[in-house]
Amino acid sequence: MTRVAVEGHAARAHAVIAAVGADRRAPGSREARRHASHAAITFASLIALPALAFDLQGHRGTRGLAPENTMAAYARAAAIGVTTIETDLAVTRDGVLVISHDPFLNPDIVRGPDGQWLAAKGPEIHALTLAELERYDIGRLNPASAYARQFPEQKPSDGERFPTLARLFEFVKATDKPLRLNIETKITPGNPDETVDAETFATKVVAAIRSANLTERVTIESFDWRTLVISKKLAPEIETVCLTIESDGMDTVQRKAGQPSAWNAGLDLAAHGGSVPRLVQAAGCGTWSPFWRNVDAASVTESHALGLKVLPWTVNSPGDMARLIEMKVDGLISDYPDRLRKVMSDKGLALP
């Protein structure tokens, strides 16, 4: 249930209270007692709102179990039973929205038309047409790469190609489950030539979601909040998710920079009391999705007080999953949704 729906229920509940208070029936009469009883039942039903379901998200489909961002990974996620498939977007030279985490062809996961692994970083996806991109196989990990050693449980699916967003939409609508999507605009403020500009990216994504009639089942996420702010202006009905990370390797918040982070659409952290949840709220996002190591109980409590959901990424250890669930986060993104289902079951959470 959305915050708007909750507020609507609350408004109706207050209306019931006002009606009871304004009742002119004789106190103690049978009619007055019957009216008061009806009002009490109505009020109880209004405040007994259904609990928000825990959002089990499969990262890049199921990266730990199937080739990332492929139809095989999405099918595996659906079979395991996720709430949401989390995935990434790029744009081809001919303007087609496709699924890829990297803005370029990554030799850790890409084989050429000759069946051989790329020897080095390949061309940017934005430099290739869809027809050119579809010549490459992404159905297994390069066994010689360090990346492959991170995911020993991943099962290959040779012949997988970079899916289009349209094909993923078709898959989601064809399933017999109410699958949701959380799609990330892969764009970087410091590398404007990697892909289309933020305005074009956001416009394409919004148009695709609306055309597929999936506005209520898709969220748009990004580290580069420019696309989120633009998307929200174009389509207020589509929920946005503000991604953040604060680590030595990558920092999109940049607390010590002394100026607004380029990642945060010009919003100034200092102007919001140094609070990331308040910055997320200012960006118009309904969900804050932080790197899981950056989450603590206080930030979850603050976010909830602001009406935000908290969705940490990417959590793969059952112990860490359990600890974050105990902090009352609203969902988790994991490479291993099967592990997360087990932890959710152990914690007594409803499973999707």
CSV table of N, CA and C in Angstrom, one decimal, residues 68-150:
chain,number,residue,atom,x,y,z
A,68,GLU,N,24.3,-13.2,-15.1
A,68,GLU,CA,23.7,-12.0,-14.7
A,68,GLU,C,23.0,-11.3,-15.9
A,69,ASN,N,21.8,-10.7,-15.5
A,69,ASN,CA,21.1,-9.9,-16.5
A,69,ASN,C,20.7,-10.6,-17.8
A,70,THR,N,20.4,-11.9,-17.7
A,70,THR,CA,19.9,-12.7,-18.8
A,70,THR,C,18.5,-13.2,-18.6
A,71,MET,N,17.9,-13.7,-19.6
A,71,MET,CA,16.6,-14.3,-19.5
A,71,MET,C,16.7,-15.5,-18.6
A,72,ALA,N,17.8,-16.2,-18.6
A,72,ALA,CA,17.9,-17.4,-17.7
A,72,ALA,C,17.9,-16.9,-16.3
A,73,ALA,N,18.6,-15.8,-16.0
A,73,ALA,CA,18.6,-15.3,-14.6
A,73,ALA,C,17.2,-14.9,-14.2
A,74,TYR,N,16.4,-14.3,-15.0
A,74,TYR,CA,15.1,-13.8,-14.7
A,74,TYR,C,14.2,-15.0,-14.5
A,75,ALA,N,14.3,-16.0,-15.3
A,75,ALA,CA,13.5,-17.2,-15.1
A,75,ALA,C,13.8,-17.9,-13.8
A,76,ARG,N,15.1,-17.9,-13.5
A,76,ARG,CA,15.5,-18.6,-12.2
A,76,ARG,C,14.9,-17.8,-11.0
A,77,ALA,N,15.0,-16.5,-11.1
A,77,ALA,CA,14.5,-15.6,-10.0
A,77,ALA,C,13.0,-15.9,-9.8
A,78,ALA,N,12.2,-16.0,-11.0
A,78,ALA,CA,10.8,-16.2,-10.9
A,78,ALA,C,10.5,-17.6,-10.3
A,79,ALA,N,11.3,-18.6,-10.6
A,79,ALA,CA,11.1,-19.9,-10.1
A,79,ALA,C,11.4,-20.0,-8.6
A,80,ILE,N,12.4,-19.3,-8.2
A,80,ILE,CA,12.8,-19.3,-6.7
A,80,ILE,C,11.7,-18.6,-6.0
A,81,GLY,N,11.1,-17.5,-6.5
A,81,GLY,CA,10.1,-16.8,-5.9
A,81,GLY,C,10.5,-15.5,-5.3
A,82,VAL,N,10.8,-14.5,-6.1
A,82,VAL,CA,11.1,-13.2,-5.7
A,82,VAL,C,10.0,-12.2,-5.8
A,83,THR,N,10.0,-11.1,-5.0
A,83,THR,CA,9.0,-10.1,-5.2
A,83,THR,C,9.4,-9.3,-6.4
A,84,THR,N,10.7,-9.0,-6.6
A,84,THR,CA,11.2,-8.0,-7.6
A,84,THR,C,12.4,-8.5,-8.2
A,85,ILE,N,12.5,-8.3,-9.6
A,85,ILE,CA,13.7,-8.6,-10.3
A,85,ILE,C,14.4,-7.2,-10.4
A,86,GLU,N,15.7,-7.1,-9.9
A,86,GLU,CA,16.5,-5.9,-10.0
A,86,GLU,C,17.4,-6.1,-11.2
A,87,THR,N,17.5,-5.1,-12.0
A,87,THR,CA,18.4,-5.2,-13.2
A,87,THR,C,18.8,-3.8,-13.7
A,88,ASP,N,19.6,-3.8,-14.8
A,88,ASP,CA,20.3,-2.6,-15.2
A,88,ASP,C,20.0,-2.2,-16.7
A,89,LEU,N,20.1,-1.0,-17.0
A,89,LEU,CA,19.8,-0.5,-18.3
A,89,LEU,C,21.0,0.2,-19.0
A,90,ALA,N,21.0,0.0,-20.3
A,90,ALA,CA,21.9,0.7,-21.2
A,90,ALA,C,21.1,1.1,-22.5
A,91,VAL,N,21.7,1.9,-23.3
A,91,VAL,CA,21.0,2.3,-24.6
A,91,VAL,C,22.0,2.1,-25.7
A,92,THR,N,21.5,1.4,-26.8
A,92,THR,CA,22.3,1.1,-27.9
A,92,THR,C,22.4,2.4,-28.8
A,93,ARG,N,23.3,2.3,-29.8
A,93,ARG,CA,23.5,3.4,-30.8
A,93,ARG,C,22.2,3.8,-31.5
A,94,ASP,N,21.3,2.7,-31.8
A,94,ASP,CA,20.1,3.0,-32.4
A,94,ASP,C,18.9,3.2,-31.5
A,95,GLY,N,19.3,3.6,-30.2
A,95,GLY,CA,18.3,4.0,-29.3
A,95,GLY,C,17.4,3.0,-28.6
A,96,VAL,N,17.9,1.7,-28.6
A,96,VAL,CA,17.1,0.7,-27.9
A,96,VAL,C,17.6,0.5,-26.5
A,97,LEU,N,16.6,0.4,-25.6
A,97,LEU,CA,16.9,0.1,-24.1
A,97,LEU,C,17.2,-1.4,-24.0
A,98,VAL,N,18.4,-1.7,-23.5
A,98,VAL,CA,18.8,-3.1,-23.3
A,98,VAL,C,19.3,-3.2,-21.9
A,99,ILE,N,19.5,-4.5,-21.5
A,99,ILE,CA,19.9,-4.8,-20.2
A,99,ILE,C,21.4,-5.1,-20.1
A,100,SER,N,22.1,-4.3,-19.3
A,100,SER,CA,23.5,-4.5,-19.1
A,100,SER,C,24.0,-3.7,-17.9
A,101,HIS,N,24.8,-4.3,-17.0
A,101,HIS,CA,25.3,-3.6,-15.9
A,101,HIS,C,26.4,-2.7,-16.3
A,102,ASP,N,27.3,-3.2,-17.2
A,102,ASP,CA,28.4,-2.4,-17.7
A,102,ASP,C,28.0,-1.6,-18.9
A,103,PRO,N,28.6,-0.4,-19.0
A,103,PRO,CA,28.3,0.4,-20.2
A,103,PRO,C,29.1,0.0,-21.4
A,104,PHE,N,30.0,-1.0,-21.2
A,104,PHE,CA,30.8,-1.5,-22.3
A,104,PHE,C,30.8,-3.1,-22.3
A,105,LEU,N,31.4,-3.7,-23.3
A,105,LEU,CA,31.4,-5.2,-23.3
A,105,LEU,C,32.5,-5.6,-22.3
A,106,ASN,N,32.1,-6.4,-21.3
A,106,ASN,CA,33.0,-6.8,-20.3
A,106,ASN,C,33.6,-8.2,-20.6
A,107,PRO,N,35.0,-8.3,-20.7
A,107,PRO,CA,35.6,-9.5,-21.0
A,107,PRO,C,35.4,-10.6,-20.0
A,108,ASP,N,34.9,-10.3,-18.8
A,108,ASP,CA,34.6,-11.3,-17.8
A,108,ASP,C,33.4,-12.1,-18.1
A,109,ILE,N,32.5,-11.5,-18.9
A,109,ILE,CA,31.2,-12.2,-19.2
A,109,ILE,C,30.9,-12.3,-20.7
A,110,VAL,N,31.7,-11.7,-21.6
A,110,VAL,CA,31.3,-11.6,-23.0
A,110,VAL,C,32.2,-12.4,-23.9
A,111,ARG,N,31.6,-13.2,-24.8
A,111,ARG,CA,32.3,-13.9,-25.8
A,111,ARG,C,31.8,-13.3,-27.2
A,112,GLY,N,32.8,-13.2,-28.1
A,112,GLY,CA,32.5,-12.7,-29.4
A,112,GLY,C,31.8,-13.6,-30.3
A,113,PRO,N,31.5,-13.2,-31.5
A,113,PRO,CA,30.8,-14.0,-32.5
A,113,PRO,C,31.6,-15.3,-32.8
A,114,ASP,N,32.9,-15.3,-32.6
A,114,ASP,CA,33.8,-16.5,-32.9
A,114,ASP,C,33.8,-17.4,-31.7
A,115,GLY,N,33.0,-17.1,-30.6
A,115,GLY,CA,33.0,-18.0,-29.5
A,115,GLY,C,34.1,-17.8,-28.5
A,116,GLN,N,35.0,-16.9,-28.8
A,116,GLN,CA,36.2,-16.6,-27.9
A,116,GLN,C,35.9,-15.5,-27.0
A,117,TRP,N,36.5,-15.6,-25.8
A,117,TRP,CA,36.4,-14.5,-24.8
A,117,TRP,C,37.1,-13.3,-25.3
A,118,LEU,N,36.5,-12.1,-25.0
A,118,LEU,CA,37.1,-10.9,-25.4
A,118,LEU,C,38.5,-10.8,-24.7
A,119,ALA,N,39.5,-10.4,-25.4
A,119,ALA,CA,40.8,-10.3,-24.8
A,119,ALA,C,41.0,-9.1,-23.9
A,120,ALA,N,40.2,-8.0,-24.1
A,120,ALA,CA,40.2,-6.8,-23.4
A,120,ALA,C,38.8,-6.2,-23.3
A,121,LYS,N,38.8,-5.1,-22.6
A,121,LYS,CA,37.5,-4.3,-22.6
A,121,LYS,C,37.0,-4.0,-24.0
A,122,GLY,N,35.7,-4.3,-24.2
A,122,GLY,CA,35.2,-4.1,-25.6
A,122,GLY,C,34.6,-2.7,-25.8
A,123,PRO,N,33.9,-2.5,-26.9
A,123,PRO,CA,33.3,-1.2,-27.2
A,123,PRO,C,32.2,-0.9,-26.2
A,124,GLU,N,31.8,0.3,-26.1
A,124,GLU,CA,30.7,0.8,-25.3
A,124,GLU,C,29.4,0.3,-26.0
A,125,ILE,N,28.4,-0.1,-25.2
A,125,ILE,CA,27.1,-0.5,-25.8
A,125,ILE,C,26.5,0.6,-26.6
A,126,HIS,N,26.7,1.9,-26.2
A,126,HIS,CA,26.1,3.0,-26.9
A,126,HIS,C,26.7,3.2,-28.3
A,127,ALA,N,27.9,2.5,-28.5
A,127,ALA,CA,28.5,2.6,-29.8
A,127,ALA,C,28.1,1.5,-30.8
A,128,LEU,N,27.2,0.5,-30.3
A,128,LEU,CA,26.8,-0.6,-31.0
A,128,LEU,C,25.3,-0.5,-31.3
A,129,THR,N,24.9,-1.0,-32.5
A,129,THR,CA,23.4,-1.1,-32.7
A,129,THR,C,22.9,-2.4,-32.0
A,130,LEU,N,21.6,-2.5,-31.9
A,130,LEU,CA,21.1,-3.7,-31.3
A,130,LEU,C,21.5,-5.0,-32.0
A,131,ALA,N,21.5,-4.9,-33.4
A,131,ALA,CA,21.9,-6.1,-34.2
A,131,ALA,C,23.3,-6.4,-33.9
A,132,GLU,N,24.2,-5.5,-33.8
A,132,GLU,CA,25.6,-5.7,-33.5
A,132,GLU,C,25.8,-6.3,-32.1
A,133,LEU,N,25.0,-5.8,-31.1
A,133,LEU,CA,25.1,-6.3,-29.8
A,133,LEU,C,24.7,-7.7,-29.6
A,134,GLU,N,23.7,-8.1,-30.4
A,134,GLU,CA,23.1,-9.4,-30.3
A,134,GLU,C,24.1,-10.5,-30.8
A,135,ARG,N,25.2,-10.2,-31.4
A,135,ARG,CA,26.2,-11.1,-31.9
A,135,ARG,C,27.0,-11.7,-30.7
A,136,TYR,N,26.9,-11.1,-29.5
A,136,TYR,CA,27.8,-11.5,-28.4
A,136,TYR,C,27.0,-12.4,-27.4
A,137,ASP,N,27.8,-13.4,-26.9
A,137,ASP,CA,27.2,-14.4,-26.0
A,137,ASP,C,27.6,-14.0,-24.5
A,138,ILE,N,26.6,-14.0,-23.6
A,138,ILE,CA,26.8,-13.6,-22.2
A,138,ILE,C,26.3,-14.7,-21.3
A,139,GLY,N,26.4,-16.0,-21.8
A,139,GLY,CA,25.8,-17.1,-21.1
A,139,GLY,C,26.6,-17.8,-20.1
A,140,ARG,N,27.8,-17.3,-19.8
A,140,ARG,CA,28.6,-17.9,-18.8
A,140,ARG,C,29.8,-16.9,-18.4
A,141,LEU,N,30.4,-17.2,-17.2
A,141,LEU,CA,31.5,-16.4,-16.8
A,141,LEU,C,32.8,-16.9,-17.4
A,142,ASN,N,33.7,-16.0,-17.7
A,142,ASN,CA,35.1,-16.4,-18.2
A,142,ASN,C,35.8,-17.1,-17.0
A,143,PRO,N,36.1,-18.4,-17.2
A,143,PRO,CA,36.7,-19.1,-16.1
A,143,PRO,C,38.0,-18.7,-15.7
A,144,ALA,N,38.7,-17.9,-16.5
A,144,ALA,CA,40.0,-17.4,-16.2
A,144,ALA,C,40.0,-16.1,-15.4
A,145,SER,N,38.8,-15.5,-15.2
A,145,SER,CA,38.7,-14.3,-14.5
A,145,SER,C,38.5,-14.4,-13.0
A,146,ALA,N,39.0,-13.4,-12.3
A,146,ALA,CA,38.8,-13.3,-10.8
A,146,ALA,C,37.3,-13.2,-10.5
A,147,TYR,N,36.6,-12.5,-11.4
A,147,TYR,CA,35.1,-12.3,-11.2
A,147,TYR,C,34.4,-13.7,-11.2
A,148,ALA,N,34.8,-14.6,-12.0
A,148,ALA,CA,34.1,-15.9,-12.0
A,148,ALA,C,34.3,-16.6,-10.7
A,149,ARG,N,35.4,-16.4,-10.0
A,149,ARG,CA,35.7,-17.1,-8.7
A,149,ARG,C,34.8,-16.6,-7.6
A,150,GLN,N,34.2,-15.4,-7.8
A,150,GLN,CA,33.2,-14.9,-6.8
A,150,GLN,C,31.9,-15.6,-6.8
